[in-house]
Tab-separated table of C-alpha atoms in Angstrom:
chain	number	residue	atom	x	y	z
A	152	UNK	CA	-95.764	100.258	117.087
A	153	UNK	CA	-98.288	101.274	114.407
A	154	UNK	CA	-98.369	97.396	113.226
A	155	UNK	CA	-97.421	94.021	114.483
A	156	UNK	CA	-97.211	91.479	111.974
A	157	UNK	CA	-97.884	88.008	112.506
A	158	UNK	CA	-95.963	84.910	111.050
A	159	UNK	CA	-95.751	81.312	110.982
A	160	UNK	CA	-92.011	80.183	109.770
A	161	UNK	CA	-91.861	76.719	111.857
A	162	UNK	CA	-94.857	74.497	113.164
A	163	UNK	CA	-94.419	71.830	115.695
A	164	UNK	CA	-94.616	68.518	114.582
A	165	UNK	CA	-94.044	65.262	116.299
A	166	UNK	CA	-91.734	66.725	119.244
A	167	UNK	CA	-89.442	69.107	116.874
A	168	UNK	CA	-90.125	72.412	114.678
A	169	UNK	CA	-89.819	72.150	111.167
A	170	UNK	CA	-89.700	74.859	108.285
A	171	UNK	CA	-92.513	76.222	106.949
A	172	UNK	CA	-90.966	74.372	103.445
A	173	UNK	CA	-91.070	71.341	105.092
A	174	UNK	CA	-95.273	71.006	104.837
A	175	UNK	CA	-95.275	68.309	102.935
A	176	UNK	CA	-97.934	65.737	103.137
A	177	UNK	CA	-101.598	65.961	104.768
A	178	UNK	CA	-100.734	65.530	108.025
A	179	UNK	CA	-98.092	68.476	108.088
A	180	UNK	CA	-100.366	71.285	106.136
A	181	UNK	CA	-102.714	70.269	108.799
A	182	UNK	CA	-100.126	71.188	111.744
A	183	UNK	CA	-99.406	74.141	109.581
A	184	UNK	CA	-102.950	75.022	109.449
A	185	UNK	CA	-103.289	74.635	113.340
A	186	UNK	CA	-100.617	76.602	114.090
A	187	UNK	CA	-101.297	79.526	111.400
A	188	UNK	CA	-104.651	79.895	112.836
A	189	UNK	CA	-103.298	79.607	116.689
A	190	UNK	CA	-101.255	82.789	115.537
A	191	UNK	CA	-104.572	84.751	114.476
A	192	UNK	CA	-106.581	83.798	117.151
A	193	UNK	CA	-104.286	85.477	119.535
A	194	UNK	CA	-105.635	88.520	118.588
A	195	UNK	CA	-102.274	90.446	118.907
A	196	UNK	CA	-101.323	90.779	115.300
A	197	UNK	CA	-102.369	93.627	112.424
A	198	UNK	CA	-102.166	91.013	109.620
A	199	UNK	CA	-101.133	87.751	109.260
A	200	UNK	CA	-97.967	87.209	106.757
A	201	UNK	CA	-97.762	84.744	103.548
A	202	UNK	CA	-100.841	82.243	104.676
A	203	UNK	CA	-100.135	80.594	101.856
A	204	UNK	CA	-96.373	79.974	102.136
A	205	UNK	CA	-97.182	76.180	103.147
A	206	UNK	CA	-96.847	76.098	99.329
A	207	UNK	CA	-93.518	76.427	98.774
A	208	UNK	CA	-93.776	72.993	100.667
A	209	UNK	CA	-96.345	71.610	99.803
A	210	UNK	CA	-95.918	71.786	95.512
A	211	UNK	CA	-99.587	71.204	94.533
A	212	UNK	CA	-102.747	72.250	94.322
A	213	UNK	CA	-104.534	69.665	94.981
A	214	UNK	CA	-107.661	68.482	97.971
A	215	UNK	CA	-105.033	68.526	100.621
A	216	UNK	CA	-103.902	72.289	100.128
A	217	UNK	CA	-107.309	73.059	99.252
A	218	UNK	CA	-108.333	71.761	102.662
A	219	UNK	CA	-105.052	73.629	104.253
A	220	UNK	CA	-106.098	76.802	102.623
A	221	UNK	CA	-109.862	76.247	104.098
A	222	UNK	CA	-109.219	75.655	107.146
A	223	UNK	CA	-106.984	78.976	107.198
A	224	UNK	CA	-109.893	80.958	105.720
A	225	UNK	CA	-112.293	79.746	107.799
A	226	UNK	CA	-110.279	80.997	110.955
A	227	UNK	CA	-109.484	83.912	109.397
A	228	UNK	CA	-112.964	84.653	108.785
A	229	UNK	CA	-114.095	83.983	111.672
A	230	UNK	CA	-111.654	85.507	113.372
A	231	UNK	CA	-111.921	89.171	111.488
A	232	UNK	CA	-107.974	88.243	110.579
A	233	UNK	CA	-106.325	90.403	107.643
A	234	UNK	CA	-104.172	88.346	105.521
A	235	UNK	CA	-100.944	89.157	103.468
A	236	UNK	CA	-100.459	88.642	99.757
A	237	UNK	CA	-96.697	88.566	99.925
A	238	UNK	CA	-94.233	89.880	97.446
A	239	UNK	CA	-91.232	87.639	98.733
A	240	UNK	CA	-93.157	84.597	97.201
A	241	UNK	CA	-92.871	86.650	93.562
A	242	UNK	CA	-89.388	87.267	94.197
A	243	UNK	CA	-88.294	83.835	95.496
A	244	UNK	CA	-90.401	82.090	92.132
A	245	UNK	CA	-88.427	84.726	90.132
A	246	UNK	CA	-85.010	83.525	91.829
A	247	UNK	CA	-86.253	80.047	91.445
A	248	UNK	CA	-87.074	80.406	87.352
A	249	UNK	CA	-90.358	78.750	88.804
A	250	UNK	CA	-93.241	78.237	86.454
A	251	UNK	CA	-96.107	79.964	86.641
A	252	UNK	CA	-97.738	76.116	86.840
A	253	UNK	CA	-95.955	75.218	89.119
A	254	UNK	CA	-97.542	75.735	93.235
A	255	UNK	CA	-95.485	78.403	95.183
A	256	UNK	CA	-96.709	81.330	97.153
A	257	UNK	CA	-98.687	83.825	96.256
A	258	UNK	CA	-101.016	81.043	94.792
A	259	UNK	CA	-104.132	82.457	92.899
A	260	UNK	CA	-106.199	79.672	93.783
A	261	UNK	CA	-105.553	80.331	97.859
A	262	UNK	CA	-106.639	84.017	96.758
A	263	UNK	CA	-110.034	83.007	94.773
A	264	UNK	CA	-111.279	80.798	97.726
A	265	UNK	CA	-110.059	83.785	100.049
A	266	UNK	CA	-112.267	85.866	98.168
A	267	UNK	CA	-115.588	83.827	98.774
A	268	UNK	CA	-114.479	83.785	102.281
A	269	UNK	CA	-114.882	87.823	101.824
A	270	UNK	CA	-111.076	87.754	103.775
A	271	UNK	CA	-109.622	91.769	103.748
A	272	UNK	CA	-105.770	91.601	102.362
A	273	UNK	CA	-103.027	94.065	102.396
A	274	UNK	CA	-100.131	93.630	99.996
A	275	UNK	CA	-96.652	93.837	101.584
A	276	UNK	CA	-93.229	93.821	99.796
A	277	UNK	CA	-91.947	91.333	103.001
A	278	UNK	CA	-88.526	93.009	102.473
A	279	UNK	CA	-85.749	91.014	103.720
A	280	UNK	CA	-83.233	93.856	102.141
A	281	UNK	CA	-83.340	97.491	101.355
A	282	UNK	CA	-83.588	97.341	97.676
A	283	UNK	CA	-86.661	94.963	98.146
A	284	UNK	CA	-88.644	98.092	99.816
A	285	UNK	CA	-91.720	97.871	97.256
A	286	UNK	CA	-90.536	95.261	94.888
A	287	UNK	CA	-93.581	93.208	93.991
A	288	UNK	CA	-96.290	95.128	95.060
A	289	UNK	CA	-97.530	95.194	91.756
A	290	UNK	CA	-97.651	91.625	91.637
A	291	UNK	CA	-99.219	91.353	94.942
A	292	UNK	CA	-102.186	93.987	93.788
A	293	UNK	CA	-102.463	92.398	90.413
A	294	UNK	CA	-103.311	89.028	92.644
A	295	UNK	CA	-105.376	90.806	94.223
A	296	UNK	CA	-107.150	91.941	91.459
A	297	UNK	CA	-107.701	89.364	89.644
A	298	UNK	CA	-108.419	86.607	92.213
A	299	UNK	CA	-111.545	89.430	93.980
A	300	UNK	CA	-109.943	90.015	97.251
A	301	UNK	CA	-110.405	93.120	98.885
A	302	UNK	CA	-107.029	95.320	99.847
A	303	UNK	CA	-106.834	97.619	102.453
A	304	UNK	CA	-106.303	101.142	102.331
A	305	UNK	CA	-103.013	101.413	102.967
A	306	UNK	CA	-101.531	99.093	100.573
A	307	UNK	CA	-103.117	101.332	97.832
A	308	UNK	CA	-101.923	104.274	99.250
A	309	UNK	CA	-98.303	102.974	99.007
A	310	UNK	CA	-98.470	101.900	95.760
A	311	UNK	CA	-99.367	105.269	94.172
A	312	UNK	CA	-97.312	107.363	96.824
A	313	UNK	CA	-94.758	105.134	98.193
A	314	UNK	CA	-92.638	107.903	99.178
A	315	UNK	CA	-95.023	110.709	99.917
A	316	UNK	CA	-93.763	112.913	97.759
């Protein structure tokens, strides 16, 4: 493998697994949280997908996804982790008609505290079909952009060559 790619869809809580969309409340971004940063301290993974995603949950910005999204940073941080700006999110808010207002994932604010926890980023299309290969990586290095995070290499290299030719 050239990359392994690590994800957090479910997080245990109280005896069961629940969907990542299921985050809702303090308690569960916190399981989130500890589970998300379980996943990076393994050490086995490239990158770490959508850290963010607890906000398609979770539908606020507010003190307790603040805290979520510290906590995450933190680990990742510390742990030299790469995170994921993830173009599913700008596909599912598009499919969705979500407002820009309204909390979903990629969230600029998770990307503006990422940046003053100087976390590295690589911007991934997260393709779940063929006709998704490169769909929203615009969006995901506009984010990018704007919000001060740094990208990788090799997310700029597919966004001006995608195709090598």
């Amino acid at each position: 493998f050239d990359y392994l790619a690590g994800v957090v869809h479910f997080f245990p809580w109280q005896g069961e697994w629940l969907y990542i969309e299921e985050a809702a409340g303090p308690a569960r971004l916190a399981a989130y949280a500890d589970q998300l940063i379980r996943t990076m301290a393994c050490g086995f993974f490239t990158f770490t997908v959508h850290p963010d995603a607890f906000l398609a949950g979770y539908r606020k910005w507010d003190e307790n996804s603040r805290s979520c999204a510290r906590d995450i940073l933190r680990a990742a941080s510390e742990y030299g982790a790469v995170l994921e700006i993830n173009g599913n999110g700008f596909r599912k808010r598009r499919q969705k008609k979500l407002k820009d207002s309204e909390a979903f994932y990629p969230h600029d604010e998770f990307w503006r505290l990422a940046a003053e926890y100087g976390i590295k980023t690589v911007c991934s299309s997260d393709a779940h079909n063929p006709e998704d290969v490169c769909d929203s990586l615009e969006d995901c290095l506009a984010t990018a952009s704007e919000c001060g995070v740094r990208v990788l290499g090799a997310a700029e290299l597919i966004r001006q060559n995608p195709f090598g030719g």
